Short mmCIF file of C-alpha atoms in Angstrom, two decimals:
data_model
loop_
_atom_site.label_atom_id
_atom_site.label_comp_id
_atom_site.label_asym_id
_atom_site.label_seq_id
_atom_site.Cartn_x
_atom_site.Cartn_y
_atom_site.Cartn_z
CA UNK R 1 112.02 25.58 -53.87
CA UNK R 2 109.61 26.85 -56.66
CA UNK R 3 111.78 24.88 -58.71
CA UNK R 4 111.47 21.83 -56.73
CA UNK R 5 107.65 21.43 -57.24
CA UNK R 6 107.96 22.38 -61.37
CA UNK R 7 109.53 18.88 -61.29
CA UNK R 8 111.15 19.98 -64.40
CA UNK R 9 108.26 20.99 -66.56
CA UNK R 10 106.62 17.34 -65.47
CA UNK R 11 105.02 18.80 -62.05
CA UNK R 12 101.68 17.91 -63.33
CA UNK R 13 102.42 13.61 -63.55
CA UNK R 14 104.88 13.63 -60.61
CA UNK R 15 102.81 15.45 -58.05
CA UNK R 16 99.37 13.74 -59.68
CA UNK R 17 101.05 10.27 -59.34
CA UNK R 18 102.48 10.52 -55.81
CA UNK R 19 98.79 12.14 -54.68
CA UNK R 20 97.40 9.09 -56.47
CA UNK R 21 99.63 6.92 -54.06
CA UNK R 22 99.19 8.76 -50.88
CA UNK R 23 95.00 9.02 -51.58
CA UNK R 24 95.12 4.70 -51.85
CA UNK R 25 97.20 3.95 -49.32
CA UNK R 26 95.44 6.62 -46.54
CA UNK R 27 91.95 4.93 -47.93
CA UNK R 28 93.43 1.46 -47.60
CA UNK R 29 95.53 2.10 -43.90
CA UNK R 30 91.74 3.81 -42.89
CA UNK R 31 89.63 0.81 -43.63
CA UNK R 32 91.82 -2.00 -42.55
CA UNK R 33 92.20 -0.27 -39.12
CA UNK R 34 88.26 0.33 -39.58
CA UNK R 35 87.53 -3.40 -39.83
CA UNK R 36 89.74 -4.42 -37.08
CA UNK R 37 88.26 -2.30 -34.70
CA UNK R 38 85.00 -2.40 -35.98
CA UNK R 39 84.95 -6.14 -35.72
CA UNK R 40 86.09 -6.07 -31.81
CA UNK R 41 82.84 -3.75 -31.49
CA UNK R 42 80.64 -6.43 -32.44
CA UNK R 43 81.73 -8.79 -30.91
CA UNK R 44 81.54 -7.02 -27.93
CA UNK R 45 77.65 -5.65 -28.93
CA UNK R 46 77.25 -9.39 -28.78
CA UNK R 47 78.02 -10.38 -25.37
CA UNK R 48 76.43 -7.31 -23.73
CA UNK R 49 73.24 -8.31 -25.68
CA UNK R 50 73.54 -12.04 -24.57
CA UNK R 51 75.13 -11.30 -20.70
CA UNK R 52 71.58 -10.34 -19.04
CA UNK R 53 70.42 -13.23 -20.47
CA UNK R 54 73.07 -15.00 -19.42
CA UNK R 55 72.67 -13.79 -15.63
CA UNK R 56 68.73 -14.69 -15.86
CA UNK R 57 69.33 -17.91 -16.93
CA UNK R 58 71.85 -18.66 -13.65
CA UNK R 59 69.00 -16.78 -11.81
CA UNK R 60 66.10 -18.81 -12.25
CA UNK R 61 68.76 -21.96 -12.38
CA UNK R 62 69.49 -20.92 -8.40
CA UNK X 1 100.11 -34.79 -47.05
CA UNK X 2 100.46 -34.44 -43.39
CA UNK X 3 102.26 -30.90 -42.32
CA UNK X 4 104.84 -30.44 -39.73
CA UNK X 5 103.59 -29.52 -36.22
CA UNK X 6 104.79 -25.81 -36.03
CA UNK X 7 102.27 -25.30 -39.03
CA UNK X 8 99.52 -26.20 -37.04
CA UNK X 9 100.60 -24.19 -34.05
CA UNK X 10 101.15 -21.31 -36.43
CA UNK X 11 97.80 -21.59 -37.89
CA UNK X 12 95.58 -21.50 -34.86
CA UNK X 13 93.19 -18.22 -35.08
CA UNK X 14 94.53 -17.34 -30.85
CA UNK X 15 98.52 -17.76 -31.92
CA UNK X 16 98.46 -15.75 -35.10
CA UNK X 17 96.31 -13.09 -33.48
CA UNK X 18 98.48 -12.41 -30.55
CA UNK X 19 101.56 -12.61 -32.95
CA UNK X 20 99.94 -10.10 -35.12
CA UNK X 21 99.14 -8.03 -31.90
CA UNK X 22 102.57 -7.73 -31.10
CA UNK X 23 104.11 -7.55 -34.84
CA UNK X 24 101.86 -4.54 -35.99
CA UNK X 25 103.19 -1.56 -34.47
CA UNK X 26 106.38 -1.99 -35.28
CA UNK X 27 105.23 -2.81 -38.79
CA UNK X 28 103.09 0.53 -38.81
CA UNK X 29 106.32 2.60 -37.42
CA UNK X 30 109.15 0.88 -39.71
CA UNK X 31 106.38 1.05 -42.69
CA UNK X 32 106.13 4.90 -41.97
CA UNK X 33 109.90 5.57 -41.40
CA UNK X 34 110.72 3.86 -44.84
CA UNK X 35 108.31 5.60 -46.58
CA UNK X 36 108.75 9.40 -45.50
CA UNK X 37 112.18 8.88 -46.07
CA UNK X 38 112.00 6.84 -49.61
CA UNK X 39 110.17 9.91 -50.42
CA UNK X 40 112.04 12.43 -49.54
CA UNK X 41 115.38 10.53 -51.39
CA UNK X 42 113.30 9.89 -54.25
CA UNK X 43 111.97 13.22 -54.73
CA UNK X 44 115.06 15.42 -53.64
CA UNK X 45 118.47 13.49 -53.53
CA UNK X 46 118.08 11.14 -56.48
CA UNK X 47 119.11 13.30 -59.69
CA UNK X 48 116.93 13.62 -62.46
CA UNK X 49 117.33 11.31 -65.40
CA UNK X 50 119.18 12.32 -68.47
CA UNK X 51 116.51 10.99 -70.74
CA UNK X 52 113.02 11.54 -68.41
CA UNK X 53 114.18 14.21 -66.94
CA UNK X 54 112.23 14.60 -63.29
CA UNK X 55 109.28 12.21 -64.71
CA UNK X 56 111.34 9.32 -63.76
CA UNK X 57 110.38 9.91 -59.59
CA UNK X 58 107.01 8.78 -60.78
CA UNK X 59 109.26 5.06 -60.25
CA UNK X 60 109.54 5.38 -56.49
CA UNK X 61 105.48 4.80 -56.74
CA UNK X 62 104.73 2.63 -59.92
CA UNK X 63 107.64 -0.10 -59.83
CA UNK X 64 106.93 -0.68 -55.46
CA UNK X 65 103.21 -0.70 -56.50
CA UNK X 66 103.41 -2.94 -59.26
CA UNK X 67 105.70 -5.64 -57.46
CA UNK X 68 103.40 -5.92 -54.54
CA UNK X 69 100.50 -6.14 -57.24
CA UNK X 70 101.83 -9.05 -59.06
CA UNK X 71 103.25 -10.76 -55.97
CA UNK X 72 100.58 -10.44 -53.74
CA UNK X 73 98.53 -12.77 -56.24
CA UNK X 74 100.88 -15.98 -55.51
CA UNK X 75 100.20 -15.21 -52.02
CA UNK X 76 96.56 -14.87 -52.30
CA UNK X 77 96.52 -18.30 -54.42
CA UNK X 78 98.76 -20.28 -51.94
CA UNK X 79 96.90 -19.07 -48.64
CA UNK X 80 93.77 -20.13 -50.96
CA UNK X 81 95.18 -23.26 -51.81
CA UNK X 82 96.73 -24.27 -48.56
CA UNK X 83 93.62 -23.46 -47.23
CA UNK X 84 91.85 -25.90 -49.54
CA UNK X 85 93.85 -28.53 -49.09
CA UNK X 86 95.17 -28.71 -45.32
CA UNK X 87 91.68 -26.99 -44.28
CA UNK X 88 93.22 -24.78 -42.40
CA UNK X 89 90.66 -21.86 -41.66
CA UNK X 90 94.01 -19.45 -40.77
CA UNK X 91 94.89 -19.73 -44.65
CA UNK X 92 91.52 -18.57 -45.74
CA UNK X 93 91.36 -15.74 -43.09
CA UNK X 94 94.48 -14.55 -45.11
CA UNK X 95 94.00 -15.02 -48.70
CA UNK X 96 90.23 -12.96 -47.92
CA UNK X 97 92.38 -10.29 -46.59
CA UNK X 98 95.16 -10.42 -48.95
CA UNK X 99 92.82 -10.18 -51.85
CA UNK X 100 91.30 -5.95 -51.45
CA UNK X 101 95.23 -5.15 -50.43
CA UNK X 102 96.29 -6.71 -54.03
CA UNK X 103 93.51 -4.90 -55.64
CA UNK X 104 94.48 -1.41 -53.90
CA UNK X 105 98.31 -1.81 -54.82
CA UNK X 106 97.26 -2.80 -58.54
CA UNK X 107 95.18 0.07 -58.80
CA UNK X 108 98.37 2.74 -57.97
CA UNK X 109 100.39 0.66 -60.32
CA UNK X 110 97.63 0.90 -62.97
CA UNK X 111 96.79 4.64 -62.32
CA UNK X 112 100.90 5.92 -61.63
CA UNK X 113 101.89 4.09 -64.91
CA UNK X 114 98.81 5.50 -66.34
CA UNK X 115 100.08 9.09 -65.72
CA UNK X 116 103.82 8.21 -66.62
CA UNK X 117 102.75 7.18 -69.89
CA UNK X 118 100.77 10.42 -70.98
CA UNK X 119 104.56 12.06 -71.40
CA UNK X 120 106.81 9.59 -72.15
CA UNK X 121 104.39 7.25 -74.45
CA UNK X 122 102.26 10.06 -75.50
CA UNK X 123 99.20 8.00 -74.38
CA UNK X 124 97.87 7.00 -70.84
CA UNK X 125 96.63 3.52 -72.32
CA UNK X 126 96.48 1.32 -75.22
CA UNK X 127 94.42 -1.94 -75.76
CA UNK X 128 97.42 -3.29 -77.76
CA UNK X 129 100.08 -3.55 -75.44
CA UNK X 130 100.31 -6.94 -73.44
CA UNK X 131 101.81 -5.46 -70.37
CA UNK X 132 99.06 -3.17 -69.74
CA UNK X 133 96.20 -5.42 -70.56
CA UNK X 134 96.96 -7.88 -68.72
CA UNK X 135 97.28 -5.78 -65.33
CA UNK X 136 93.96 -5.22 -66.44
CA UNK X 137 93.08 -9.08 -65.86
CA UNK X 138 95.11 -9.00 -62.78
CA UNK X 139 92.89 -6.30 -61.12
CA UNK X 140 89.75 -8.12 -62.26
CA UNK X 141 91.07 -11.32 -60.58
CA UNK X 142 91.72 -9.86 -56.97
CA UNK X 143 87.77 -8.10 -57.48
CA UNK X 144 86.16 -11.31 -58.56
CA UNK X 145 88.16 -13.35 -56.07
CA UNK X 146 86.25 -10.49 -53.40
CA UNK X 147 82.93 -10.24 -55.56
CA UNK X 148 82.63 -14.32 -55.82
CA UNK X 149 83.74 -14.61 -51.70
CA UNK X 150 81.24 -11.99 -50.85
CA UNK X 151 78.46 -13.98 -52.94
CA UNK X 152 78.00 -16.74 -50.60
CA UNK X 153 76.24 -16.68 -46.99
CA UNK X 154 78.01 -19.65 -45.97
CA UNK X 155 81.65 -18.47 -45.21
CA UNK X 156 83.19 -22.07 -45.40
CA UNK X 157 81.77 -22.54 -49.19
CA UNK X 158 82.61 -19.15 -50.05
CA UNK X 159 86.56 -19.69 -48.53
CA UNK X 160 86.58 -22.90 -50.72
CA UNK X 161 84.79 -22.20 -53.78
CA UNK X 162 86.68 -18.58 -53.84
CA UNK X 163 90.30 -20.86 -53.63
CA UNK X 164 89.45 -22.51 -56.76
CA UNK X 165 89.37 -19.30 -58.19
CA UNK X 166 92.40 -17.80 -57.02
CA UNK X 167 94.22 -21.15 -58.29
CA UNK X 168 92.98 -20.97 -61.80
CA UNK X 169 93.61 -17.55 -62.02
CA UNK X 170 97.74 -17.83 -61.27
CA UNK X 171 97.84 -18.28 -65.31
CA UNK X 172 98.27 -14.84 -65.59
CA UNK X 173 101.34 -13.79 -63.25
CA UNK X 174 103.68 -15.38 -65.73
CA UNK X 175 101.82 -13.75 -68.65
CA UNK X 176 102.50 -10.21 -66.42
CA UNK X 177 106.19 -11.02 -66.53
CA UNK X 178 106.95 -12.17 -69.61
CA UNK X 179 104.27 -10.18 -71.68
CA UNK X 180 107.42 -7.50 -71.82
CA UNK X 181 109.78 -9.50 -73.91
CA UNK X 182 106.73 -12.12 -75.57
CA UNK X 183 105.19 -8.74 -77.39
CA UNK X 184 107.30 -5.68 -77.33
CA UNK X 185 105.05 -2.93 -77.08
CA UNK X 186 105.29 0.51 -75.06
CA UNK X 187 106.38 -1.00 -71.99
CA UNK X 188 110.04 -1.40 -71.81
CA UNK X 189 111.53 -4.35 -69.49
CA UNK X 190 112.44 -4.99 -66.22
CA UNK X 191 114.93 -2.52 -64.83
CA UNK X 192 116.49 -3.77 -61.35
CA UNK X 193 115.42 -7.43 -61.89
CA UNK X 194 117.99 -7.88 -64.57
CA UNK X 195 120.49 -11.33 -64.09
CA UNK X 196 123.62 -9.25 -64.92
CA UNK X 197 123.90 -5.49 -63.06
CA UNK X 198 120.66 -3.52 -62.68
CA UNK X 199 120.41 -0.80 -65.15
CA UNK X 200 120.14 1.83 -63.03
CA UNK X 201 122.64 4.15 -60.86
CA UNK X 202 123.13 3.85 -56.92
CA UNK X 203 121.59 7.02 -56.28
CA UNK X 204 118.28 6.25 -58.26
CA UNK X 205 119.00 2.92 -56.93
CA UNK X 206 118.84 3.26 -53.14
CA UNK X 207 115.60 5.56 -52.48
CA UNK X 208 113.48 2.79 -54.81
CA UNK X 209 114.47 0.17 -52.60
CA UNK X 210 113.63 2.20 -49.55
CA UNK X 211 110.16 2.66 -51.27
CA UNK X 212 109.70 -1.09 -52.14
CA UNK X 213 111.00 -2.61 -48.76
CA UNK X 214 108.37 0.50 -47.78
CA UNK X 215 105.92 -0.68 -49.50
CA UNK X 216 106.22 -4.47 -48.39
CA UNK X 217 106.42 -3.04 -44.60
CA UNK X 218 103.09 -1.25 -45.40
CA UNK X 219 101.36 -4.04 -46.70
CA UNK X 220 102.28 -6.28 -43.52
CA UNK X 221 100.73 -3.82 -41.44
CA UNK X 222 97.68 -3.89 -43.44
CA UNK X 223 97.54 -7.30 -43.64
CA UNK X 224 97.67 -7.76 -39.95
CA UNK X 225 95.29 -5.49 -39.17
CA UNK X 226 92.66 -7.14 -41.51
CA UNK X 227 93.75 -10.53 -40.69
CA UNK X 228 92.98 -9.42 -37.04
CA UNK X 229 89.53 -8.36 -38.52
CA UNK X 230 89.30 -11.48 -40.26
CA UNK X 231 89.84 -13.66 -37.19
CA UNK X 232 87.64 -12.04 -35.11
CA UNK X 233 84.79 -12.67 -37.63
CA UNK X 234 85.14 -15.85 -37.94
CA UNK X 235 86.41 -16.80 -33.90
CA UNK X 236 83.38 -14.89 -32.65
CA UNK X 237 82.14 -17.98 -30.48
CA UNK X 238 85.61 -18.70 -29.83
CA UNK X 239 85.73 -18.76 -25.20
CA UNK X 240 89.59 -16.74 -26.10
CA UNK X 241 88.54 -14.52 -27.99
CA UNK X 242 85.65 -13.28 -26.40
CA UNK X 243 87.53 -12.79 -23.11
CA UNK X 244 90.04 -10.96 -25.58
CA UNK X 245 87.57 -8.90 -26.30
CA UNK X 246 86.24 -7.76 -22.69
CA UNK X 247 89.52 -7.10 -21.61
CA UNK X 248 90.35 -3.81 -20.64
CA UNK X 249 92.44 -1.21 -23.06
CA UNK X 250 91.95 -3.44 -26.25
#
């Protein structure tokens, strides 16, 4: 096991490059799941702000 | 140039955001399967090299990393381009979400190779070698493609003037390819992508294709999910998508 993560005297560049790897693609998978959702949100912000409106428009129309 | 009818079907914002819907969990899963276990046979089946010795698992990250950066560009450019052309506003959402994803994979491919080199080179980087430079340009042309589409208000200029961009800068895929044999530097040459047999043994072979089919997986999971992002941006006055979005459990 111990010799497993000396890598062969290279532990330093293996383990630095994979942690590299792992660090991008956890930043990456956050923010694109981030935007997705985050974009939904609005959109919904957008009809709560615009549906009493909405209702007080058909209101004074009745 | 008219295009065939599925293209059209295929490229309306509703389709191609219930296909994604459906496409990215198994892309998430599959992505995270291949991965773990491209890992774990990179790392602890494959048998060290007889000349790198245990530095040559940094592969299983760089070579995945740096196909997906190179190839991601034509992508980018065609989505660009189709969108330019056809005006297809699908193509656009794609290439904008294509471009950070290129610049993320670039930048493991840039930083892993970086770290390979310190031991085997003696040197993380030098200005003289074709190869590495012009990775270099390749990252710069994914962040200007983002810095030059972020620059405009007006998402339908940015989209077009951002394509032209994207176009111009395919020039330099071909100089990533060749720049190995054109100037022989540090970087040696392609390894699996040889015409005759790949230089490389089955048992180093296998775990780096796990990793680059895992890689590929990964970035179609991202993709969808900021395509998604992308499409609801832009389809916010859309009547489908805002009943999409009151709908319960989405």
């Amino acid at each position: 096991m111990t010799d497993f993560f000396a890598m062969g005297g290279y532990a330093a560049y293996v383990w630095s490059a994979y942690g590299i790897t792992l660090l991008v693609l956890v930043v990456s998978a956050w923010t694109a799941r981030r935007r997705r959702l985050d974009a939904l949100e609005r959109v919904r912000q957008m009809l709560l702000q615009q549906s009493p409106r909405r209702q007080a428009t058909v209101r004074t129309m009745e | 140039m008219p295009l065939p009818r599925w293209f059209h079907i295929l490229g309306s914002p509703p389709h191609a955001y219930r296909l994604a819907e459906v496409c990215r969990p198994w892309a998430g899963w599959l992505a995270l399967l291949l991965l773990v276990g491209g890992t774990f046979a990179g790392l602890v089946l494959a048998p060290p090299d007889y000349q790198m010795g245990d530095s040559f698992r940094i592969i299983y990250v760089h070579v995945p990393a740096a196909y997906l950066g190179t190839r991601l560009y034509l992508l980018l450019a065609v989505a660009a381009a189709i969108g330019f052309i056809w005006r297809i506003k699908l193509a656009h959402a794609v290439a904008a979400s294509v471009a950070p994803l290129g610049a993320a994979f670039v930048i493991v491919a840039m930083a892993t190779g970086a770290i390979w080199g310190k031991p085997m080179w003696g040197t993380y980087w030098q200005w003289g070698d074709a190869r590495l430079v012009s990775w270099l340009v390749q990252l710069f042309l994914y962040v200007g493609y983002m810095a030059l589409h972020a620059s405009f208000d007006d998402r339908d200029k940015a989209d077009r003037v951002s394509a032209i961009l994207a176009v111009v800068g395919i020039v330099n895929v071909p100089i990533i390819y060749y720049s190995v044999e054109w100037w022989t530097t540090l970087h040696q040459g392609p390894t699996i992508m040889k015409f005759d047999r790949p230089s490389i043994k089955d048992d180093m072979l296998i775990p780096l294709l796990m990793m680059i089919a895992g890689f590929v997986v990964c970035f179609v999971w991202l993709l969808l999910n900021r395509l998604q992002g992308e499409i609801v941006e832009r389809e916010r006055d859309a009547r489908w998508l805002q009943q999409l979005a009151t709908e319960p459990g989405k």
